[in-house]
CSV table of C-alpha atoms and ligand atoms in Angstrom, one decimal:
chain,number,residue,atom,x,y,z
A,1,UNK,CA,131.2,94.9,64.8
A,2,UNK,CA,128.1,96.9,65.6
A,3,UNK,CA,128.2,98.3,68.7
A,4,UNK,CA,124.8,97.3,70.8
A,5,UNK,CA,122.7,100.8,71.7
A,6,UNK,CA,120.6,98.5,74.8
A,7,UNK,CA,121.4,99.6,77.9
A,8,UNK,CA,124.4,97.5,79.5
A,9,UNK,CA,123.4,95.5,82.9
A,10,UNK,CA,125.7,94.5,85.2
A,11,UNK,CA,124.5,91.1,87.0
A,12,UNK,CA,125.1,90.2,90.4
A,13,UNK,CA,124.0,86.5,91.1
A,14,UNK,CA,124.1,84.5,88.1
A,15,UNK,CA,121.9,81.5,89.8
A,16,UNK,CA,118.3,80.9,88.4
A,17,UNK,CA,117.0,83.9,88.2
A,18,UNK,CA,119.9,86.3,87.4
A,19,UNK,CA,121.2,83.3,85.1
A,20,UNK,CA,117.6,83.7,83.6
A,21,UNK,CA,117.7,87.3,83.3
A,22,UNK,CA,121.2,87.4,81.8
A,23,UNK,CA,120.2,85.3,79.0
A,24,UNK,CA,117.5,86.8,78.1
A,25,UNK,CA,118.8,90.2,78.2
A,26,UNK,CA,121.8,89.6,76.2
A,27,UNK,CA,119.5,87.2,73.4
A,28,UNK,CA,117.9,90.5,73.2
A,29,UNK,CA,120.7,92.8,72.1
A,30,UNK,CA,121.9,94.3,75.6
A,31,UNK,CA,125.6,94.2,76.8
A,32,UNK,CA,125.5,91.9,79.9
A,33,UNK,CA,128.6,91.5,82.3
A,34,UNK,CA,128.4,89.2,85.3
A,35,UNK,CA,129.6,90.3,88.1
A,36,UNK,CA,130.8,87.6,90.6
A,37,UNK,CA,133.5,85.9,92.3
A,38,UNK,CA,134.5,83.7,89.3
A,39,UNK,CA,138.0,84.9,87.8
A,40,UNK,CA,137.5,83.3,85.0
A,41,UNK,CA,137.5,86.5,81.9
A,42,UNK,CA,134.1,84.5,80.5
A,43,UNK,CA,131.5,82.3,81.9
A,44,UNK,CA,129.0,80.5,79.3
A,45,UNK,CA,125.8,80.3,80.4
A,46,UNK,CA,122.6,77.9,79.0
A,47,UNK,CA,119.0,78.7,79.1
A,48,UNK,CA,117.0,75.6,78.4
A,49,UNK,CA,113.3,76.3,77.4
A,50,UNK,CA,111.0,73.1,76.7
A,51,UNK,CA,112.7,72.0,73.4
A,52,UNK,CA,114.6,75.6,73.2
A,53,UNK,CA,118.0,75.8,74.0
A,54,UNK,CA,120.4,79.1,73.8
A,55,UNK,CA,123.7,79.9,75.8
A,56,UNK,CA,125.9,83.2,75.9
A,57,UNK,CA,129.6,83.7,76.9
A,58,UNK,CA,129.5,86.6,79.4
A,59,UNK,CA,132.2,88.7,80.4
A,60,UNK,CA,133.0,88.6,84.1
A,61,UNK,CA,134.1,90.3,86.8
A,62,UNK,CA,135.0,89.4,90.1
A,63,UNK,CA,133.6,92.3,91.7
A,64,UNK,CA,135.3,92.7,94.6
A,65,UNK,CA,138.4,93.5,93.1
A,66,UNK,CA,137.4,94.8,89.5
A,67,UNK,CA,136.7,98.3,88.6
A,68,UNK,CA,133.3,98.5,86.9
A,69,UNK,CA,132.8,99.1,83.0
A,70,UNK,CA,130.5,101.6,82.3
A,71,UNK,CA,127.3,100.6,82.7
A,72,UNK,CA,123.4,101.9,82.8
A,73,UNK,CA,121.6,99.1,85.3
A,74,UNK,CA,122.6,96.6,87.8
A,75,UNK,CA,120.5,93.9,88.6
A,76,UNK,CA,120.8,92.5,92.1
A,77,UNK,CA,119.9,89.2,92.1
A,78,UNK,CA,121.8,87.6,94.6
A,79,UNK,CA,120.1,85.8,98.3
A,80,UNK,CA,118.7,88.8,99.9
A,81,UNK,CA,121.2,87.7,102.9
A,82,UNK,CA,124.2,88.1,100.1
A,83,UNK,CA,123.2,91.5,99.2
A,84,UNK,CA,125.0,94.0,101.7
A,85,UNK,CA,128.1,91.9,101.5
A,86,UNK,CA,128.5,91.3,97.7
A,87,UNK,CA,127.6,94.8,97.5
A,88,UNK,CA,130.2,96.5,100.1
A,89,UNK,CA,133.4,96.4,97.7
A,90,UNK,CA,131.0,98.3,95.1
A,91,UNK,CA,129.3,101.0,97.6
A,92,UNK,CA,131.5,103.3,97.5
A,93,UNK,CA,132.4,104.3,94.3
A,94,UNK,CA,128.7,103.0,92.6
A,95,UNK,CA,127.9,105.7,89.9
A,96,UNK,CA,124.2,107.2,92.0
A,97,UNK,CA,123.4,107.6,88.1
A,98,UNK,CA,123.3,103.2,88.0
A,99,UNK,CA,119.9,102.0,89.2
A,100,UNK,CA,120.0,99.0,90.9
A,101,UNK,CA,117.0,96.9,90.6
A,102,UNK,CA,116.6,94.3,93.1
A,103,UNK,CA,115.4,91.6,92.1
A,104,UNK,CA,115.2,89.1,95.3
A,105,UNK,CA,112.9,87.0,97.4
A,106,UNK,CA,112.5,89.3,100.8
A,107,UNK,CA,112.7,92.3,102.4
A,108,UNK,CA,114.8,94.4,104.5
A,109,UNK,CA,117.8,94.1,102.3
A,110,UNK,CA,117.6,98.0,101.1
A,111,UNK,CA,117.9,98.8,104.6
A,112,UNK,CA,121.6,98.7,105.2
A,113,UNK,CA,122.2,99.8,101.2
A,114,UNK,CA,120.5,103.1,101.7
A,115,UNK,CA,122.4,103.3,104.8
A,116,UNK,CA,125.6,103.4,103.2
A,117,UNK,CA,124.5,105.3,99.9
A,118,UNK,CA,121.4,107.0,101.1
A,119,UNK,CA,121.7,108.3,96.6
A,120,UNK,CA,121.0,105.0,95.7
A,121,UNK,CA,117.9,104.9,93.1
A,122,UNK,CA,116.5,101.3,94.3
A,123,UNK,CA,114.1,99.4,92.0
A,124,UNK,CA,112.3,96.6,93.7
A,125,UNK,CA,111.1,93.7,91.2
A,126,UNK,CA,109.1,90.2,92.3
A,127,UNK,CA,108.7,87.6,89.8
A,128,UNK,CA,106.9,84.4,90.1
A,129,UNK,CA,109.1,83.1,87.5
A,130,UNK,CA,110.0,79.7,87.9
A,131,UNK,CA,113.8,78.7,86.9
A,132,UNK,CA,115.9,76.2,88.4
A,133,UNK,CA,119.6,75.4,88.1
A,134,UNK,CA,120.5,71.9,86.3
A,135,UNK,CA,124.4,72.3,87.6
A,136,UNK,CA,126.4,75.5,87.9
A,137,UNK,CA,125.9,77.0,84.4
A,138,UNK,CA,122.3,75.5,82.5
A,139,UNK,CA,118.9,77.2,84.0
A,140,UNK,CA,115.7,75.7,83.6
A,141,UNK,CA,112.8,77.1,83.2
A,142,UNK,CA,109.7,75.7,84.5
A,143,UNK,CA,107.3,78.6,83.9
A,144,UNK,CA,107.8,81.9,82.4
A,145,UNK,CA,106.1,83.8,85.3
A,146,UNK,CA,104.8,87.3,85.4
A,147,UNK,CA,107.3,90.2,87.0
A,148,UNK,CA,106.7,93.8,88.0
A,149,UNK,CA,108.9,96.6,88.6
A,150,UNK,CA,108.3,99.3,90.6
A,151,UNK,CA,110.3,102.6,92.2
A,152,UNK,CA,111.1,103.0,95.9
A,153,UNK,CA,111.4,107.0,95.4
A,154,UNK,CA,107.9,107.8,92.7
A,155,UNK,CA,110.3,110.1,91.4
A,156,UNK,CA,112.0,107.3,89.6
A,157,UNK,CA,108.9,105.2,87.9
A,158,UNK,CA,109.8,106.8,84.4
A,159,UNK,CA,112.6,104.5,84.6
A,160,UNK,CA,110.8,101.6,86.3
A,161,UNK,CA,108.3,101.7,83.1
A,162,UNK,CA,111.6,101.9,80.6
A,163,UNK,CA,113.2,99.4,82.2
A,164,UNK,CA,109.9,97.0,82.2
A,165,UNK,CA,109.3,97.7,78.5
A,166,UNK,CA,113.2,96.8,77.8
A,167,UNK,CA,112.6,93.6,80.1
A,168,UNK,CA,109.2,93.2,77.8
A,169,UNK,CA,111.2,93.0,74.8
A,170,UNK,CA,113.7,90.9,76.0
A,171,UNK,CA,110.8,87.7,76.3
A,172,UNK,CA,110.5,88.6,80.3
A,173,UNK,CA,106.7,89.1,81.0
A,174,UNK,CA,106.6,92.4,82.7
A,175,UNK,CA,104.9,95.3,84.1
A,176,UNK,CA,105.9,98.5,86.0
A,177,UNK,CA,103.6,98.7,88.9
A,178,UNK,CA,103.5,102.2,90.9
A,179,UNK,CA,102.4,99.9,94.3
A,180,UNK,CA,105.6,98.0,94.3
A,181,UNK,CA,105.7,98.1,98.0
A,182,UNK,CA,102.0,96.4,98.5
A,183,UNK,CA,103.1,93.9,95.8
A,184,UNK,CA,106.5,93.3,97.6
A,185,UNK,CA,104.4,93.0,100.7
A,186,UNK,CA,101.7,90.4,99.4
A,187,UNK,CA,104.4,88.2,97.9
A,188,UNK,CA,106.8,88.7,101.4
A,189,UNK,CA,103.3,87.1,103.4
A,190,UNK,CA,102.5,84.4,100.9
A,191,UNK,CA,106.3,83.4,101.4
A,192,UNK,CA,106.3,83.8,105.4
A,193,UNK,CA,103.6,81.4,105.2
A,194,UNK,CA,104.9,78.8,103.0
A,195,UNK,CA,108.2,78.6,103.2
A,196,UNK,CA,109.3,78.6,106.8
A,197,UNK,CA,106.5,75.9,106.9
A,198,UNK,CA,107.6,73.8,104.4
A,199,UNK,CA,111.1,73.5,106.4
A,200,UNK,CA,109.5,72.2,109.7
A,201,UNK,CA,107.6,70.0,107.6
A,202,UNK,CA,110.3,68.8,105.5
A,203,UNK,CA,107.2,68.6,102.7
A,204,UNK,CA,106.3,70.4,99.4
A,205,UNK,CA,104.6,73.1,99.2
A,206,UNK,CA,101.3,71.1,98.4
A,207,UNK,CA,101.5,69.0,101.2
A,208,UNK,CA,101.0,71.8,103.8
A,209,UNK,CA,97.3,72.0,102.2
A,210,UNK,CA,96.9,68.5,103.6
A,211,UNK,CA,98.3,69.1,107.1
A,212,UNK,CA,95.6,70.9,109.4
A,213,UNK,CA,98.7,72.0,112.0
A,214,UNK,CA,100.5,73.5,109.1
A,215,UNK,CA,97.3,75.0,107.8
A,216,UNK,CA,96.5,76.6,110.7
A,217,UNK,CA,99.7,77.7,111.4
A,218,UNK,CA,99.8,79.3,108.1
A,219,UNK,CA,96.6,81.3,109.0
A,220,UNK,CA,98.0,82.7,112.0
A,221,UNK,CA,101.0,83.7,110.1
A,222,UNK,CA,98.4,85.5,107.8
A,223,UNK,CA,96.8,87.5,110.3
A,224,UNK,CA,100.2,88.9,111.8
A,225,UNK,CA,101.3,89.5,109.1
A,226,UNK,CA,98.3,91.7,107.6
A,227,UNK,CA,98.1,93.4,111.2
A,228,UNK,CA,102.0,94.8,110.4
A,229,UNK,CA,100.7,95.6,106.8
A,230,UNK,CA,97.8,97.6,108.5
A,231,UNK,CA,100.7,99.1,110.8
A,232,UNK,CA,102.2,100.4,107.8
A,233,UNK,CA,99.6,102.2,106.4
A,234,UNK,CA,98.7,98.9,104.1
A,235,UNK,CA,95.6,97.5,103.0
A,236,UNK,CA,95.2,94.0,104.0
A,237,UNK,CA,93.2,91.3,105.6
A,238,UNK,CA,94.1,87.9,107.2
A,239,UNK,CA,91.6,85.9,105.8
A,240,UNK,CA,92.8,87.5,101.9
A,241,UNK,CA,96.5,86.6,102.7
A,242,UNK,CA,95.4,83.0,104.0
A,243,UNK,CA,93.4,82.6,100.6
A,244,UNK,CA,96.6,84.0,98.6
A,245,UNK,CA,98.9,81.9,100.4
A,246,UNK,CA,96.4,78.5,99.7
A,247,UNK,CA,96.6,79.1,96.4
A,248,UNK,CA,100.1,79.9,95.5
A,249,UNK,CA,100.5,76.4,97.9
A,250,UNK,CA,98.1,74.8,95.5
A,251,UNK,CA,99.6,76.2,92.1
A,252,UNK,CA,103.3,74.8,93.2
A,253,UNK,CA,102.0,72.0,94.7
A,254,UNK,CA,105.2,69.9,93.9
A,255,UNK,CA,107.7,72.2,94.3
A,256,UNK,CA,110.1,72.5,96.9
A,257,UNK,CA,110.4,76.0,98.6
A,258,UNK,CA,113.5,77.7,98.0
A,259,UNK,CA,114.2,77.9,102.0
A,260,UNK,CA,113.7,74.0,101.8
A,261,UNK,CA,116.0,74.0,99.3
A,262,UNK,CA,118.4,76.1,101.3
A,263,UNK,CA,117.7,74.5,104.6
A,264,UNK,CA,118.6,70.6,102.5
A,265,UNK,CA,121.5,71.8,101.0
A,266,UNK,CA,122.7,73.4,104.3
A,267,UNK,CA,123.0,76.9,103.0
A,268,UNK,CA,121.3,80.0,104.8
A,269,UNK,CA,118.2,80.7,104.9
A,270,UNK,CA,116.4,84.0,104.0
A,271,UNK,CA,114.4,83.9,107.3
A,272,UNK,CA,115.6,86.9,108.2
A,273,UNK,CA,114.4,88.6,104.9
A,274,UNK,CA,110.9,87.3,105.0
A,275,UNK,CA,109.2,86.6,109.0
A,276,UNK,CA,112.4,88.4,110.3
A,277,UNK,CA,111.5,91.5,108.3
A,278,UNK,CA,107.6,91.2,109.4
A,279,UNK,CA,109.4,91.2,113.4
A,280,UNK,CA,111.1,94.5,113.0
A,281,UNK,CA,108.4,96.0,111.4
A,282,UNK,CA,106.0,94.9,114.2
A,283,UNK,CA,108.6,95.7,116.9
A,284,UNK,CA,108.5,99.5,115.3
A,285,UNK,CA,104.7,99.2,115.8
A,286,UNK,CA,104.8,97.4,119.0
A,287,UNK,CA,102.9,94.7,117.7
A,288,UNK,CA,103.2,90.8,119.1
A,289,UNK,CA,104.3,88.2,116.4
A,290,UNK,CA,105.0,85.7,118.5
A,291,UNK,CA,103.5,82.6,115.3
A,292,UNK,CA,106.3,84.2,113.4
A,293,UNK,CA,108.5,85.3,116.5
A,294,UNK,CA,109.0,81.2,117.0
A,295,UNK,CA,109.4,80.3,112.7
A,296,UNK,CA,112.3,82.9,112.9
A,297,UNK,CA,114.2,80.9,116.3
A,298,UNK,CA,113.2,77.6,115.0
A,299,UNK,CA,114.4,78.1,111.2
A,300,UNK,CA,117.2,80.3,112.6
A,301,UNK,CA,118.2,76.9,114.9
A,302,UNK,CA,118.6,75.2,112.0
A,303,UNK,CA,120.4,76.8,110.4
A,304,UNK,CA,124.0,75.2,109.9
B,1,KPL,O1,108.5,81.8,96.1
B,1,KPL,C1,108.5,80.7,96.6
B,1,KPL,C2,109.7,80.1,97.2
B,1,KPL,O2,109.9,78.9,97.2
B,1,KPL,O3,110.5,80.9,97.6
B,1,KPL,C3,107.2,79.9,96.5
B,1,KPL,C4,106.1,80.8,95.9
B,1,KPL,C5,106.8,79.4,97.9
B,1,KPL,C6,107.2,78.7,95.5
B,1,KPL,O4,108.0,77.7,95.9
C-alpha cells in the first residue's frame, strides 16, 4: 500500500466543521485520525454535497487516554468552551513542533493554552462555511464558504500559507491572511451581535432585521464592540460593524444561530467566547460594555 506523503492531521471535534474538514482532508490524500472520546478503533464518517456523497472510516483515538501517533497538524475544532479541557490530557506532552490550528467560533480560548504551553505555535482560522450535522456521523453542507488562516506569532505565516494551499487542494476555499486577528475580530462582532440576539428572541437570524428593539440593540452592540477594537490598537467603526452584522443577518436569513442552536438543545453556550471576550478586553481598557455586559448575564442565566 502506498504510504500517503500529506501531512497527517489529528482532529479534535468531529461535529460539522471538523467532520467537514476531516473528509475533505482525507478525500485529498492526507492521514486523518480523530481524536475524541469514542473508543470505538474507527468511526465512518459521510459528507453529503447536493447530489455528492463520500464517507471515510477514520482511525480514532480517545484522546484522553491515547498516546498520540506521529503527526504534523492538529486541528482544533471543538466548542471554544471545550477547548482547554479536551486539550488538558494532551498539553503536556504536545510535540511544540505540532501546530495547532484553531479553527472555532470565538475568542479567548488561546488564553489558557498559551498559559500552559506558552511554545505552542497557534493558527487561528474563521470560516463562513456552512455545514450541519444530519445525526451523529453525516455532515451537510449548505455552502462551501470562504476560510482564512492566519499566524498568532508572524514568525509562523510560512506555515499558515502551506497549510492554506494544502486546505486549497483539499476542495476547502482558503486563504492565508497575515491580519488574522482583525479578521477574527470582525467575525467575533458580527457574532456578538447576532447570536446572543437571536437567543432572547428565540428567532432566525433574519428575523432580527424586522425587529427595531433587536436592531437597535445590535447597533449598540456594534459600537462597543469597535470602541474595544480601537482599544486594541484596531481599526474599526460602529456604524461598519452594524452594516457587517445586517448583512451577514440578511445572507442567513433562515438560519438558526449556533448559540440558538446550543441554547434549544440545552447545551452551553459560547457567550463567554464571543461578548464575554469583548468584556475582558474592555475591562483591560477600562471601557463600559454594559449592552453586552447584560447579553453575557442574560445568556449566561440561561444557560442550563
Ligand atoms: O456564525 C454564525 C453562527 O450562527 O454562529 C452566524 C454567522 C450568525 C450564522 O448563523
Amino acid at each position: 500500500m502506498a504510504v500517503s506523503t500529506r501531512p497527517h492531521w489529528l482532529v479534535l471535534g468531529a461535529g460539522a466543521i471538523g467532520g467537514l474538514w476531516a473528509l475533505r482532508l482525507a478525500a485529498a490524500g492526507h492521514p486523518v485520525t480523530l481524536l475524541g472520546r469514542q473508543a470505538a478503533p474507527t468511526r465512518r464518517l459521510v459528507l453529503e454535497d447536493g447530489n455528492h456523497s463520500l464517507s471515510h472510516d477514520f482511525p480514532c483515538l480517545d484522546h484522553r487516554r491515547a498516546q498520540l501517533p506521529a503527526a504534523e497538524r492538529l486541528l482544533v475544532a471543538t466548542k471554544a468552551g471545550a477547548t482547554a479541557d479536551a486539550l488538558a490530557p494532551l498539553l503536556p506532552a504536545l510535540p511544540a513542533t505540532l501546530p495547532l490550528v484553531l479553527l472555532q467560533n470565538g475568542m479567548g480560548q488561546e488564553a489558557a493554552l498559551l498559559a500552559a504551553r506558552p511554545d505552542l505555535v497557534l493558527l487561528p482560522a474563521i470560516t463562513t462555511a456552512g455545514v450541519f450535522c444530519r445525526d451523529a456521523d453525516t455532515r451537510v453542507l449548505a455552502g462551501a464558504g470562504q476560510t482564512r488562516i492566519g499566524a498568532l506569532d508572524a514568525a509562523q505565516q510560512p506555515l499558515a500559507d502551506t497549510i492554506a494551499r494544502e486546505w486549497q487542494a483539499a476542495g476547502l476555499a482558503t486563504s492565508a491572511v497575515t491580519d488574522i486577528a482583525a479578521q477574527r475580530w470582525q467575525k467575533l462582532a458580527v457574532n456578538c451581535a447576532i447570536n446572543p440576539l437571536t437567543v432572547r428572541f428565540r428567532c432566525r437570524n433574519g428575523a432580527l432585521l424586522d425587529n427595531p428593539e433587536a436592531l437597535a440593540l445590535m447597533e449598540a452592540v456594534c459600537a462597543e464592540v469597535a470602541a474595544v477594537m480601537q482599544a486594541e490598537g484596531l481599526a474599526a467603526s460602529g456604524d461598519a460593524l452594524f452594516a457587517s452584522a445586517q448583512a451577514v443577518a440578511a445572507a442567513t436569513a433562515a438560519n438558526t444561530s449556533s448559540m440558538l442552536a446550543d441554547a434549544e438543545a440545552g447545551r452551553a453556550t459560547e457567550i463567554d467566547f464571543l461578548n464575554g471576550h469583548v468584556l475582558r478586553c474592555a475591562a483591560r481598557h477600562g471601557i463600559a460594555c454594559p449592552v453586552n455586559a447584560a447579553l453575557v448575564t442574560e445568556i449566561a442565566a440561561r444557560a442550563h
